[in-house]
Amino acid sequence: MHSAPFVTAHISKSTDATITMASSASPSSSLLSSRSAIKTTSLSSLRWKLPVTVSLPRHQRRRASPVFVVVSMDAKPTVLVAEKLGQAGLDLLKDFANVDCSYNLTPEELCTKISLCDALIVRSGTKVSREVFESSGGRLKVVGRAGVGIDNVDLGAATEHGCLVVNAPTANTVAAAEHGIALLTAMARNVAQADASIKAGKWQRNKYVGVSLVGKTLAVMGFGKVGTEVARRAKGLGMHVIAHDPYAPADRAHAIGVDLVSFDEAISKADFISLHMPLTPATSKILNDENFAKMKKGVRIVNVARGGVIDEDALVRALDAGIVAQAALDVFTVEPPPKDSKLIQHENVTVTPHLGASTMEAQEGVAIEIAEAVVGALRGELASTAVNAPMVPAEVLTELKPYVTLAEKLGRLAVQLVAGGSGVKSVKVKYASARAPDDLDTRLLRAMVTKGLIEPISSVFVNLVNADFTAKQRGVRISEERVILDGSPESPLESIQVQIANVESRFASAISESGEVTVEGKVKDGIPHLTKVGAFEVDVSLEGNIILCRQVDQPGMIGTVGSILGEENVNVSFMSVGRIAPRKQAVMAIGVDEQPSKSALKRIGEIPAIEEFVFLDL
């Protein structure tokens, strides 16, 4: 049996197209899996035939059987929804993608399915492990967590595999806070126990005397979105609220009358403790025997965060010893917990089955929020809810958008100017801005420079998620420098400059006076422009591709080069000349929409006044 022929396809118009091949030499197999499907720009309707060029290796050209090429115009991404999601969210997904709702998958079944999926949506019950990312074969581009916590997703593995992880941090905030308050009040007044008692035919008013909340101290452990909302509501109940969170701003706490204190002070002063911290190595079993011993005798504990933050065996001991009077728990280390759990069966414990986000309004809100985040990520949009990429507020993303494009294209230009054999190891990115350093978050820009630097010279796909990891893995050190300018800080940046040190250049004029390959750009009217190459000032839009020429500054050069390109039907979009002095050396930057042929580039190089030139693919 002959091996399947090598096939390349050229599509002359922009469309969403999946190319699959079948050959009688291998009738049961596809030459291109869905992962290697060719996709170009989306077009909703196509009315012309697509010319497809098929190229075979020389030794197969005579004996290979015919190749049939099928072009599918409905190459939607596939989203696997592994846990129940509100209908409103599913409808949003179905407008953009093929949706596979498969619930209660075993880890093995998830690993098998994931290689056919571009996105995965889970709640808290599905573990997205390293094995899942490895099994995806690189196709999985985004994992959406329908909720806040992401401890069931291996973020390290996601980052290494270039997979964005997004969550829905706002839609269920109020629902979780309300449930926390519900448990707090139900626990204080023994509602669950009294209900069970009366349904069992008993009338035990004296047994279920409760405690009042007014004037009591509530310690909110974790002052994020949910913790803040719990604090607001507890203040309305007349409680004195303190909080511990090493990352919370004091002014936000003071604005609602909450004092930020140390961990030990919070647990030692509290009459009630409400947990709202994420589950991390630092918080795992943070409420243990040692810390229970520091608490007031008779303290009451509410947990609507993560079960793993409490050592459950230690909590049982604290309950039995009377250190903890009562506990109200919505989350557990293992869910569902064992039926014979001493903690669950304890008479002073009120439990609910992870209902924090379980309101009709929150479920619909979470479904819509996560669906929008996943669809946006699949479209290549910047995600404000990404948890393993630079966290940038939505309004900042909008403001930085043209600078993000500029940063990536400057990286692409700079690395293409490096001569073959020169290892890129040291890169500096300089930002010139009138804004104070605290008002300019450059993590996103650094990530895009990294993407531009690495993708043209490697097979790896770099995105906002794995940019820093990929650079470190390849030994590329990227440093940043701020240049503070005088003037109005209305625009975030005046310019971005990328320098690559200790390398030789394909275009000697790109070497600055200090010895680095240097390119600099600005955003003008929302469009990225190249404004400097080496020591030469230029001005060319970073759209299409660029030809750089170093020449002797003399009349007619623009016309001569333009004529050659015109004869080759290459459209010139911009042309700019930067020179040291009249009739001396100059650098001409030419923006072109198409790549000139080798013969056209050769003719440009043969012009006597041109000393060097280079074509750069953006």
Coordinates of C-alpha atoms in Angstrom, one line a residue:
M1 CA 0.0 0.0 0.0
H2 CA 1.4 3.4 -1.0
S3 CA 1.7 6.1 1.7
A4 CA -0.7 9.0 1.4
P5 CA 0.5 11.8 -0.8
F6 CA 1.4 15.2 0.6
V7 CA -1.2 17.7 -0.2
T8 CA -1.2 21.5 0.0
A9 CA -4.2 23.7 -0.8
H10 CA -4.5 27.3 -1.8
I11 CA -7.8 29.0 -1.3
S12 CA -8.2 32.1 -3.5
K13 CA -10.9 33.8 -1.4
S14 CA -11.4 34.4 2.3
T15 CA -13.7 31.8 3.9
D16 CA -14.0 29.4 6.8
A17 CA -12.9 26.2 5.1
T18 CA -12.0 22.7 6.3
I19 CA -9.9 20.8 3.8
T20 CA -10.1 17.0 4.0
M21 CA -8.6 14.6 1.6
A22 CA -9.3 11.0 0.6
S23 CA -7.2 8.7 -1.6
S24 CA -7.8 5.2 -2.9
A25 CA -4.3 4.5 -1.6
S26 CA -5.6 5.0 1.9
P27 CA -9.4 5.0 1.6
S28 CA -10.2 4.7 5.3
S29 CA -8.0 7.6 6.5
S30 CA -8.0 11.3 6.2
L31 CA -4.8 13.1 5.3
L32 CA -5.6 16.0 7.4
S33 CA -7.1 15.6 10.8
S34 CA -9.6 18.1 12.1
R35 CA -6.7 19.6 14.1
S36 CA -4.8 20.5 11.0
A37 CA -7.8 21.8 9.1
I38 CA -7.0 24.9 7.1
K39 CA -8.9 27.9 8.2
T40 CA -8.8 31.5 6.9
T41 CA -10.9 34.5 7.4
S42 CA -14.6 33.9 8.0
L43 CA -17.1 34.6 5.3
S44 CA -20.7 33.7 5.9
S45 CA -21.6 33.0 2.3
L46 CA -19.6 31.7 -0.6
R47 CA -20.8 31.6 -4.2
W48 CA -17.7 30.8 -6.2
K49 CA -15.7 27.6 -6.8
L50 CA -12.4 27.4 -4.9
P51 CA -9.3 26.5 -7.0
V52 CA -7.2 24.0 -5.1
T53 CA -3.6 23.4 -6.0
V54 CA -2.4 19.9 -5.1
S55 CA 1.4 19.3 -4.9
L56 CA 2.8 15.8 -4.6
P57 CA 6.4 14.7 -3.9
R58 CA 8.2 13.8 -7.1
H59 CA 8.5 10.1 -6.3
Q60 CA 4.7 9.8 -5.9
R61 CA 3.5 11.8 -8.8
R62 CA 2.9 8.9 -11.2
R63 CA 1.9 6.1 -8.9
A64 CA -0.4 8.0 -6.5
S65 CA -4.1 7.5 -7.1
P66 CA -6.3 10.6 -7.6
V67 CA -6.8 12.9 -4.6
F68 CA -10.3 14.2 -3.9
V69 CA -10.5 17.5 -2.0
V70 CA -13.7 18.3 -0.1
V71 CA -14.1 21.9 1.1
S72 CA -16.6 22.3 4.0
M73 CA -17.9 25.8 4.4
D74 CA -19.2 25.2 8.0
A75 CA -16.0 24.7 9.9
K76 CA -17.3 25.9 13.3
P77 CA -15.2 25.3 16.4
T78 CA -16.5 22.6 18.8
V79 CA -17.3 23.4 22.4
L80 CA -17.6 20.5 24.9
V81 CA -20.0 21.4 27.8
A82 CA -19.2 18.9 30.5
E83 CA -21.6 20.1 33.2
K84 CA -25.1 21.5 33.0
L85 CA -25.2 25.1 31.7
G86 CA -28.2 27.5 31.5
Q87 CA -30.1 27.5 28.2
A88 CA -29.3 31.2 27.6
G89 CA -25.6 30.3 27.6
L90 CA -26.1 27.3 25.4
D91 CA -28.0 29.4 22.9
L92 CA -25.1 31.9 22.7
L93 CA -22.6 29.1 22.1
K94 CA -24.7 27.4 19.4
D95 CA -24.9 30.7 17.4
F96 CA -21.1 30.5 17.1
A97 CA -20.0 26.9 17.5
N98 CA -20.9 23.2 17.4
V99 CA -21.9 22.4 21.0
D100 CA -21.5 18.9 22.5
C101 CA -23.3 18.6 25.9
S102 CA -21.8 15.4 27.5
Y103 CA -22.3 15.3 31.3
N104 CA -20.8 13.0 34.0
L105 CA -17.8 12.0 31.9
T106 CA -15.2 9.8 33.5
P107 CA -11.6 11.2 33.3
E108 CA -10.9 8.7 30.6
E109 CA -13.9 9.7 28.6
L110 CA -13.0 13.3 28.9
C111 CA -9.5 12.7 27.7
T112 CA -10.8 10.8 24.7
K113 CA -13.3 13.5 23.7
I114 CA -11.1 16.5 24.2
S115 CA -8.9 15.9 21.1
L116 CA -11.9 16.9 19.0
C117 CA -12.7 20.1 20.9
D118 CA -11.6 23.7 20.7
A119 CA -13.1 24.7 24.0
L120 CA -14.3 23.1 27.2
I121 CA -16.8 24.4 29.8
V122 CA -17.0 23.0 33.3
R123 CA -18.4 23.8 36.7
S124 CA -16.7 22.7 39.9
G125 CA -17.3 18.9 39.5
T126 CA -15.0 18.2 36.5
K127 CA -11.2 18.0 37.0
V128 CA -9.4 19.5 34.1
S129 CA -6.0 17.8 34.7
R130 CA -2.7 17.9 32.9
E131 CA -3.7 14.6 31.2
V132 CA -6.7 16.5 29.6
F133 CA -4.4 19.2 28.1
E134 CA -1.9 16.5 26.9
S135 CA -4.7 14.5 25.4
S136 CA -6.0 17.5 23.5
G137 CA -3.0 17.5 21.2
G138 CA -2.9 21.3 21.1
R139 CA -6.4 21.8 19.8
L140 CA -7.9 22.9 23.1
K141 CA -7.7 26.7 23.1
V142 CA -9.9 27.8 26.0
V143 CA -11.3 26.3 29.2
G144 CA -14.3 28.1 30.7
R145 CA -15.1 27.7 34.4
A146 CA -18.8 28.5 34.9
G147 CA -18.2 30.1 38.3
V148 CA -15.4 31.8 40.3
G149 CA -13.1 29.2 41.6
I150 CA -10.6 27.5 39.3
D151 CA -8.9 25.0 41.7
N152 CA -10.3 22.1 39.6
V153 CA -8.3 23.3 36.6
D154 CA -4.5 22.6 36.3
L155 CA -3.5 26.2 35.5
G156 CA 0.2 25.3 35.1
A157 CA -0.6 22.7 32.4
A158 CA -3.1 25.0 30.7
T159 CA -0.4 27.7 30.5
E160 CA 2.3 25.3 29.1
H161 CA -0.2 24.1 26.4
G162 CA -1.2 27.7 25.5
C163 CA -4.8 27.2 26.7
L164 CA -6.6 30.2 28.0
V165 CA -8.6 29.7 31.2
V166 CA -11.5 32.0 31.8
N167 CA -14.1 32.1 34.5
A168 CA -17.4 33.9 35.4
P169 CA -16.5 35.9 38.4
T170 CA -19.3 38.3 38.7
A171 CA -22.7 36.7 37.8
N172 CA -23.0 34.5 41.0
T173 CA -21.4 37.0 43.4
V174 CA -24.7 38.1 45.0
A175 CA -26.1 34.6 45.1
A176 CA -23.1 33.2 46.9
A177 CA -23.2 36.1 49.4
E178 CA -26.9 35.7 50.0
H179 CA -26.3 32.0 50.7
G180 CA -23.6 32.8 53.1
I181 CA -25.9 35.1 55.0
A182 CA -28.7 32.5 54.9
L183 CA -26.4 29.9 56.5
L184 CA -25.2 32.5 59.0
T185 CA -28.7 33.3 60.2
A186 CA -30.0 29.7 60.0
M187 CA -27.1 28.5 62.0
A188 CA -27.5 31.2 64.7
R189 CA -31.2 30.3 65.1
N190 CA -30.9 26.5 64.7
V191 CA -33.4 26.6 61.8
A192 CA -32.3 23.3 60.2
Q193 CA -32.2 21.3 63.5
A194 CA -35.6 22.7 64.7
D195 CA -37.2 21.9 61.3
A196 CA -36.0 18.3 61.5
S197 CA -37.1 18.0 65.1
I198 CA -40.7 19.3 64.5
K199 CA -41.0 17.0 61.4
A200 CA -40.0 14.1 63.7
G201 CA -43.0 14.9 65.9
K202 CA -41.1 16.7 68.6
W203 CA -41.6 20.2 70.1
Q204 CA -38.3 21.3 71.7
R205 CA -38.3 25.0 72.1
N206 CA -35.8 25.1 74.9
K207 CA -33.3 23.0 73.0
Y208 CA -33.0 25.3 70.1
V209 CA -32.5 28.6 71.7
G210 CA -30.3 30.6 69.4
V211 CA -27.9 33.6 69.5
S212 CA -28.4 37.1 68.2
L213 CA -26.2 38.7 65.5
V214 CA -26.5 42.3 66.6
G215 CA -23.2 43.6 68.1
K216 CA -21.4 40.4 67.3
T217 CA -18.0 40.4 65.5
L218 CA -17.9 38.7 62.0
A219 CA -14.5 37.9 60.6
V220 CA -14.7 37.8 56.7
M221 CA -11.7 35.7 55.6
G222 CA -11.1 36.7 52.0
F223 CA -12.3 40.2 51.0
G224 CA -12.9 39.7 47.3
K225 CA -16.2 40.1 45.5
V226 CA -18.2 37.6 47.6
G227 CA -16.6 38.5 50.9
T228 CA -17.3 42.2 50.3
E229 CA -21.0 41.5 49.6
V230 CA -21.2 39.4 52.7
A231 CA -19.7 42.2 54.7
R232 CA -22.2 44.7 53.4
R233 CA -25.1 42.5 54.4
A234 CA -23.7 41.7 57.8
K235 CA -23.3 45.4 58.5
G236 CA -27.0 45.8 57.7
L237 CA -27.7 43.1 60.3
G238 CA -25.9 45.2 63.0
M239 CA -22.7 43.2 63.1
H240 CA -19.2 44.5 63.6
V241 CA -17.2 43.3 60.6
I242 CA -13.5 42.8 60.4
A243 CA -11.7 41.1 57.5
H244 CA -8.4 39.5 56.5
D245 CA -7.1 39.5 53.0
P246 CA -3.4 40.1 52.2
Y247 CA -4.3 41.6 48.8
A248 CA -7.4 43.7 49.6
P249 CA -7.0 47.5 49.4
A250 CA -7.6 49.1 52.8
D251 CA -9.6 52.0 51.3
R252 CA -12.2 49.7 49.8
A253 CA -12.7 48.0 53.1
H254 CA -12.9 51.3 55.0
A255 CA -15.5 52.6 52.5
I256 CA -18.0 50.1 53.8
G257 CA -16.9 50.3 57.5
V258 CA -14.7 47.2 57.6
D259 CA -11.3 47.0 59.3
L260 CA -8.6 44.9 57.7
V261 CA -6.6 42.9 60.3
S262 CA -4.1 40.1 60.5
F263 CA -5.1 36.5 60.2
D264 CA -4.5 35.7 63.8
E265 CA -6.3 38.8 65.0
A266 CA -9.3 38.0 62.8
I267 CA -9.8 34.4 64.0
S268 CA -9.1 35.3 67.7
K269 CA -11.6 38.2 67.9
A270 CA -14.4 36.7 65.9
D271 CA -17.8 35.5 67.2
F272 CA -18.6 34.3 63.6
I273 CA -16.1 33.5 60.8
S274 CA -17.2 33.5 57.2
L275 CA -14.8 31.9 54.7
H276 CA -14.4 33.4 51.2
M277 CA -10.8 32.5 50.2
P278 CA -9.7 30.5 47.2
L279 CA -8.2 27.1 47.6
T280 CA -4.4 27.3 47.0
P281 CA -1.4 25.5 48.6
A282 CA -1.2 28.4 51.1
T283 CA -4.9 28.1 52.1
S284 CA -5.3 24.3 52.0
K285 CA -6.5 23.2 55.5
I286 CA -5.7 26.7 56.9
L287 CA -8.4 26.1 59.6
N288 CA -6.6 23.3 61.4
D289 CA -6.0 22.2 65.0
E290 CA -3.5 24.9 65.6
N291 CA -5.7 27.7 64.4
F292 CA -8.9 26.4 66.0
A293 CA -7.0 26.6 69.3
K294 CA -6.6 30.4 68.7
M295 CA -10.3 31.0 68.4
K296 CA -12.8 32.2 71.0
K297 CA -14.6 29.3 72.7
G298 CA -18.1 29.1 71.1
V299 CA -17.1 30.6 67.7
R300 CA -19.4 29.8 64.7
I301 CA -18.1 29.1 61.2
V302 CA -19.7 29.5 57.8
N303 CA -18.0 28.2 54.6
V304 CA -19.4 28.9 51.1
A305 CA -15.9 29.1 49.5
R306 CA -14.0 25.8 49.1
G307 CA -14.1 22.7 51.3
G308 CA -10.4 22.2 51.3
V309 CA -9.7 25.3 53.3
I310 CA -10.9 23.5 56.4
D311 CA -9.3 20.4 57.9
E312 CA -12.5 18.5 58.3
D313 CA -11.2 16.1 60.9
A314 CA -9.9 19.0 63.0
L315 CA -13.2 20.7 62.7
V316 CA -15.0 17.6 64.2
R317 CA -12.5 17.7 67.1
A318 CA -13.1 21.4 67.6
L319 CA -16.9 20.9 67.6
D320 CA -16.6 18.0 70.1
A321 CA -14.4 20.1 72.4
G322 CA -16.8 23.0 72.3
I323 CA -14.2 25.4 70.7
V324 CA -16.5 25.7 67.7
A325 CA -20.2 25.9 68.7
Q326 CA -21.6 25.4 65.3
A327 CA -20.6 25.2 61.6
A328 CA -22.7 25.8 58.5
L329 CA -21.1 24.3 55.4
D330 CA -22.0 24.5 51.7
V331 CA -18.7 23.0 50.4
F332 CA -16.6 20.0 51.3
T333 CA -13.2 18.5 50.6
V334 CA -14.8 15.6 48.7
E335 CA -18.1 16.3 46.9
P336 CA -20.5 14.7 47.5
P337 CA -19.1 13.8 51.0
P338 CA -19.3 10.2 52.3
K339 CA -22.7 9.4 53.8
D340 CA -21.1 8.2 57.0
S341 CA -19.0 11.5 57.4
K342 CA -18.8 12.4 61.1
L343 CA -18.8 16.1 60.1
I344 CA -22.0 15.8 58.1
Q345 CA -23.8 13.8 60.8
H346 CA -22.7 16.1 63.6
E347 CA -25.8 17.6 65.3
N348 CA -24.2 21.1 65.5
V349 CA -23.4 21.3 61.7
T350 CA -25.8 22.6 59.1
V351 CA -25.1 21.5 55.6
T352 CA -26.2 22.3 52.0
P353 CA -25.1 20.6 48.8
H354 CA -22.9 23.3 47.2
L355 CA -25.8 25.7 46.6
G356 CA -23.9 29.0 46.7
A357 CA -24.5 29.9 43.1
S358 CA -27.8 28.0 42.8
T359 CA -30.4 30.7 42.2
M360 CA -32.3 30.9 38.9
E361 CA -30.9 34.4 38.2
A362 CA -27.3 33.4 39.0
Q363 CA -27.4 30.3 36.9
E364 CA -28.6 32.2 33.9
G365 CA -26.1 35.0 34.5
V366 CA -23.2 32.6 34.9
A367 CA -24.2 30.7 31.7
I368 CA -24.3 33.9 29.7
E369 CA -21.0 35.3 31.2
I370 CA -19.0 32.1 30.6
A371 CA -20.5 31.6 27.1
E372 CA -19.5 35.2 26.1
A373 CA -16.0 34.7 27.5
V374 CA -15.5 31.4 25.6
V375 CA -16.8 32.7 22.3
G376 CA -14.7 35.9 22.7
A377 CA -11.6 33.8 23.3
L378 CA -12.3 31.6 20.3
R379 CA -12.6 34.7 18.2
G380 CA -9.2 35.8 19.4
E381 CA -10.5 38.7 21.5
L382 CA -8.8 39.8 24.6
A383 CA -10.4 38.3 27.7
S384 CA -10.9 40.4 30.8
T385 CA -11.8 37.3 32.9
A386 CA -8.7 35.3 31.9
V387 CA -7.1 33.7 35.0
N388 CA -3.8 32.5 33.5
A389 CA -3.1 35.6 31.4
P390 CA -2.5 39.2 32.2
M391 CA -5.5 40.4 34.1
V392 CA -6.5 43.7 32.5
P393 CA -9.8 45.5 33.0
A394 CA -12.1 45.6 30.0
E395 CA -11.8 49.4 29.6
V396 CA -8.0 49.1 29.6
L397 CA -8.2 46.4 27.0
T398 CA -10.1 48.7 24.7
E399 CA -7.7 51.5 25.2
L400 CA -4.6 49.3 24.6
K401 CA -6.0 47.4 21.6
P402 CA -4.0 49.3 18.8
Y403 CA -0.9 49.2 21.0
V404 CA -1.3 45.4 21.4
T405 CA -1.2 45.1 17.6
L406 CA 1.8 47.5 17.5
A407 CA 3.7 45.4 20.1
E408 CA 3.3 42.1 18.2
K409 CA 4.3 43.6 14.9
L410 CA 7.4 45.3 16.3
G411 CA 8.4 41.9 17.7
R412 CA 7.9 40.3 14.3
L413 CA 9.9 43.0 12.6
A414 CA 12.7 42.9 15.1
V415 CA 13.2 39.1 14.9
Q416 CA 13.1 39.0 11.2
L417 CA 15.9 41.6 11.1
V418 CA 18.2 39.2 13.0
A419 CA 20.7 37.3 10.8
G420 CA 20.4 33.6 10.7
G421 CA 22.6 31.8 13.3
S422 CA 22.2 34.6 15.8
G423 CA 20.5 33.4 18.9
V424 CA 17.9 35.8 20.3
K425 CA 18.6 35.8 24.1
S426 CA 18.3 39.4 25.3
V427 CA 15.4 41.7 24.4
K428 CA 14.5 45.1 25.9
V429 CA 11.1 46.7 25.4
K430 CA 11.0 50.5 26.0
Y431 CA 7.7 52.3 26.6
A432 CA 7.6 56.1 26.3
S433 CA 4.6 57.5 28.1
A434 CA 3.4 60.6 30.0
R435 CA 1.5 58.4 32.4
A436 CA 2.9 57.4 35.8
P437 CA 4.2 53.8 36.0
D438 CA 1.3 52.7 38.2
D439 CA -1.2 53.9 35.5
L440 CA 0.3 51.8 32.7
D441 CA 0.1 48.0 32.9
T442 CA 2.5 46.6 30.3
R443 CA 2.1 42.9 30.9
L444 CA -0.2 42.5 28.0
L445 CA 2.2 44.5 25.7
R446 CA 5.1 42.4 26.8
A447 CA 3.2 39.2 26.1
M448 CA 2.5 40.4 22.5
V449 CA 6.1 41.5 21.9
T450 CA 7.0 37.9 23.0
K451 CA 4.4 36.5 20.6
G452 CA 5.9 38.5 17.7
L453 CA 9.5 37.5 18.6
I454 CA 9.0 33.8 18.9
E455 CA 6.3 32.7 16.5
P456 CA 8.2 33.6 13.3
I457 CA 11.2 31.5 14.3
S458 CA 9.5 28.5 15.9
S459 CA 6.6 26.1 15.4
V460 CA 5.1 27.0 18.8
F461 CA 1.8 28.9 19.0
V462 CA 2.3 31.8 21.4
N463 CA -0.6 33.6 23.1
L464 CA -1.2 35.7 26.1
V465 CA -1.3 32.7 28.3
N466 CA 2.0 31.0 27.6
A467 CA 4.1 34.0 26.4
D468 CA 6.3 34.4 29.5
F469 CA 6.6 30.6 29.9
T470 CA 7.6 30.1 26.3
A471 CA 10.2 32.9 26.4
K472 CA 11.7 31.4 29.6
Q473 CA 11.7 27.9 28.1
R474 CA 13.7 29.2 25.1
G475 CA 16.2 31.2 27.2
V476 CA 14.9 34.6 26.0
R477 CA 15.2 37.3 28.7
I478 CA 12.8 40.1 28.1
S479 CA 13.3 43.3 30.2
E480 CA 11.2 46.4 30.2
E481 CA 12.1 50.1 30.6
R482 CA 9.8 53.1 31.1
V483 CA 10.6 56.5 29.6
I484 CA 8.5 59.1 31.4
L485 CA 7.5 62.0 29.2
D486 CA 6.2 65.4 30.0
G487 CA 2.8 66.4 28.6
S488 CA -0.8 65.1 28.7
P489 CA -1.3 61.5 29.6
E490 CA -4.5 61.2 27.5
S491 CA -3.1 58.4 25.3
P492 CA -1.5 55.5 27.2
L493 CA 1.7 55.4 25.1
E494 CA 3.8 57.7 22.9
S495 CA 5.9 54.9 21.5
I496 CA 7.1 51.3 21.9
Q497 CA 10.7 50.4 21.1
V498 CA 12.0 46.8 20.8
Q499 CA 15.8 46.1 21.0
I500 CA 17.6 42.8 20.5
A501 CA 21.1 42.7 21.9
N502 CA 24.2 40.7 20.9
V503 CA 23.0 39.7 17.5
E504 CA 24.0 40.4 13.9
S505 CA 21.4 41.8 11.5
R506 CA 20.2 41.0 8.0
F507 CA 19.8 44.7 7.5
A508 CA 22.9 46.5 8.9
S509 CA 21.0 49.8 9.1
A510 CA 18.7 48.3 11.8
I511 CA 21.6 48.3 14.2
S512 CA 21.4 51.3 16.5
E513 CA 24.3 53.4 17.7
S514 CA 24.4 51.3 20.9
G515 CA 24.7 48.1 18.9
E516 CA 21.2 46.5 19.1
V517 CA 18.7 45.7 16.4
T518 CA 16.2 48.4 17.1
V519 CA 12.7 49.1 15.8
E520 CA 10.3 51.7 17.2
G521 CA 6.6 52.4 16.5
K522 CA 3.7 54.6 17.3
V523 CA -0.1 54.5 17.0
K524 CA -1.5 57.2 14.7
D525 CA -5.2 57.6 14.3
G526 CA -5.6 54.1 15.7
I527 CA -3.2 52.5 13.2
P528 CA 0.2 51.1 14.2
H529 CA 3.1 52.8 12.4
L530 CA 6.8 51.9 12.2
T531 CA 8.6 55.2 13.0
K532 CA 12.3 54.2 13.5
V533 CA 14.7 51.5 12.2
G534 CA 18.1 51.6 13.8
A535 CA 19.1 55.3 13.8
F536 CA 16.8 56.2 10.8
E537 CA 13.4 57.9 11.3
V538 CA 10.7 56.5 9.0
D539 CA 6.9 56.5 8.9
V540 CA 5.1 53.6 7.4
S541 CA 1.8 51.9 8.4
L542 CA 2.3 48.4 9.7
E543 CA -0.3 46.8 7.4
G544 CA 0.6 44.2 4.9
N545 CA 4.3 43.7 4.6
I546 CA 7.4 46.0 4.5
I547 CA 10.5 46.4 2.3
L548 CA 13.4 48.2 3.9
C549 CA 16.1 49.6 1.6
R550 CA 19.3 51.5 2.5
Q551 CA 20.2 53.7 -0.3
V552 CA 22.2 56.7 -1.4
D553 CA 19.9 59.6 -1.1
Q554 CA 19.3 60.9 -4.6
P555 CA 16.4 61.9 -6.8
G556 CA 14.2 59.3 -8.5
M557 CA 14.7 56.4 -6.1
I558 CA 11.0 56.3 -5.0
G559 CA 9.9 56.3 -8.6
T560 CA 12.4 53.6 -9.6
V561 CA 11.4 51.2 -6.9
G562 CA 7.7 52.0 -7.3
S563 CA 7.9 51.2 -11.0
I564 CA 9.4 47.8 -10.4
L565 CA 6.7 46.9 -7.9
G566 CA 4.0 48.3 -10.2
E567 CA 5.2 46.1 -13.1
E568 CA 4.8 43.1 -10.8
N569 CA 1.3 44.2 -9.8
V570 CA 2.4 44.7 -6.2
N571 CA 0.3 47.4 -4.6
V572 CA 2.2 50.0 -2.5
S573 CA 0.3 51.2 0.5
F574 CA 2.9 53.5 2.1
M575 CA 6.4 54.8 1.4
S576 CA 8.6 56.8 3.7
V577 CA 12.3 57.9 3.5
G578 CA 14.4 58.7 6.5
R579 CA 17.9 60.1 5.9
I580 CA 20.9 61.3 7.9
A581 CA 21.4 64.4 5.7
P582 CA 20.6 65.4 2.1
R583 CA 22.5 63.3 -0.5
K584 CA 23.8 61.0 2.2
Q585 CA 22.5 57.6 3.3
A586 CA 18.8 57.1 3.7
V587 CA 16.5 54.2 4.6
M588 CA 13.3 53.8 2.5
A589 CA 10.4 51.9 4.1
I590 CA 7.8 50.6 1.7
G591 CA 4.5 49.1 2.7
V592 CA 3.2 46.5 0.2
D593 CA 0.0 44.5 0.2
E594 CA 1.5 41.4 -1.5
Q595 CA 4.8 39.7 -1.3
P596 CA 6.9 40.6 -4.4
S597 CA 8.3 37.8 -6.5
K598 CA 12.0 36.9 -6.1
S599 CA 12.7 38.5 -9.5
A600 CA 11.1 41.8 -8.4
L601 CA 13.2 41.8 -5.2
K602 CA 16.3 40.9 -7.2
R603 CA 15.7 43.9 -9.5
I604 CA 15.3 46.2 -6.5
G605 CA 18.6 44.9 -5.1
E606 CA 20.3 45.5 -8.5
I607 CA 19.5 49.2 -8.4
P608 CA 23.0 50.8 -8.1
A609 CA 22.1 53.3 -5.4
I610 CA 20.6 50.6 -3.1
E611 CA 23.2 49.3 -0.7
E612 CA 21.1 46.7 1.1
F613 CA 17.4 45.7 1.4
V614 CA 15.2 43.2 3.2
F615 CA 11.6 42.0 2.8
L616 CA 9.7 41.6 6.1
D617 CA 6.5 39.6 6.4
L618 CA 4.1 40.9 9.0

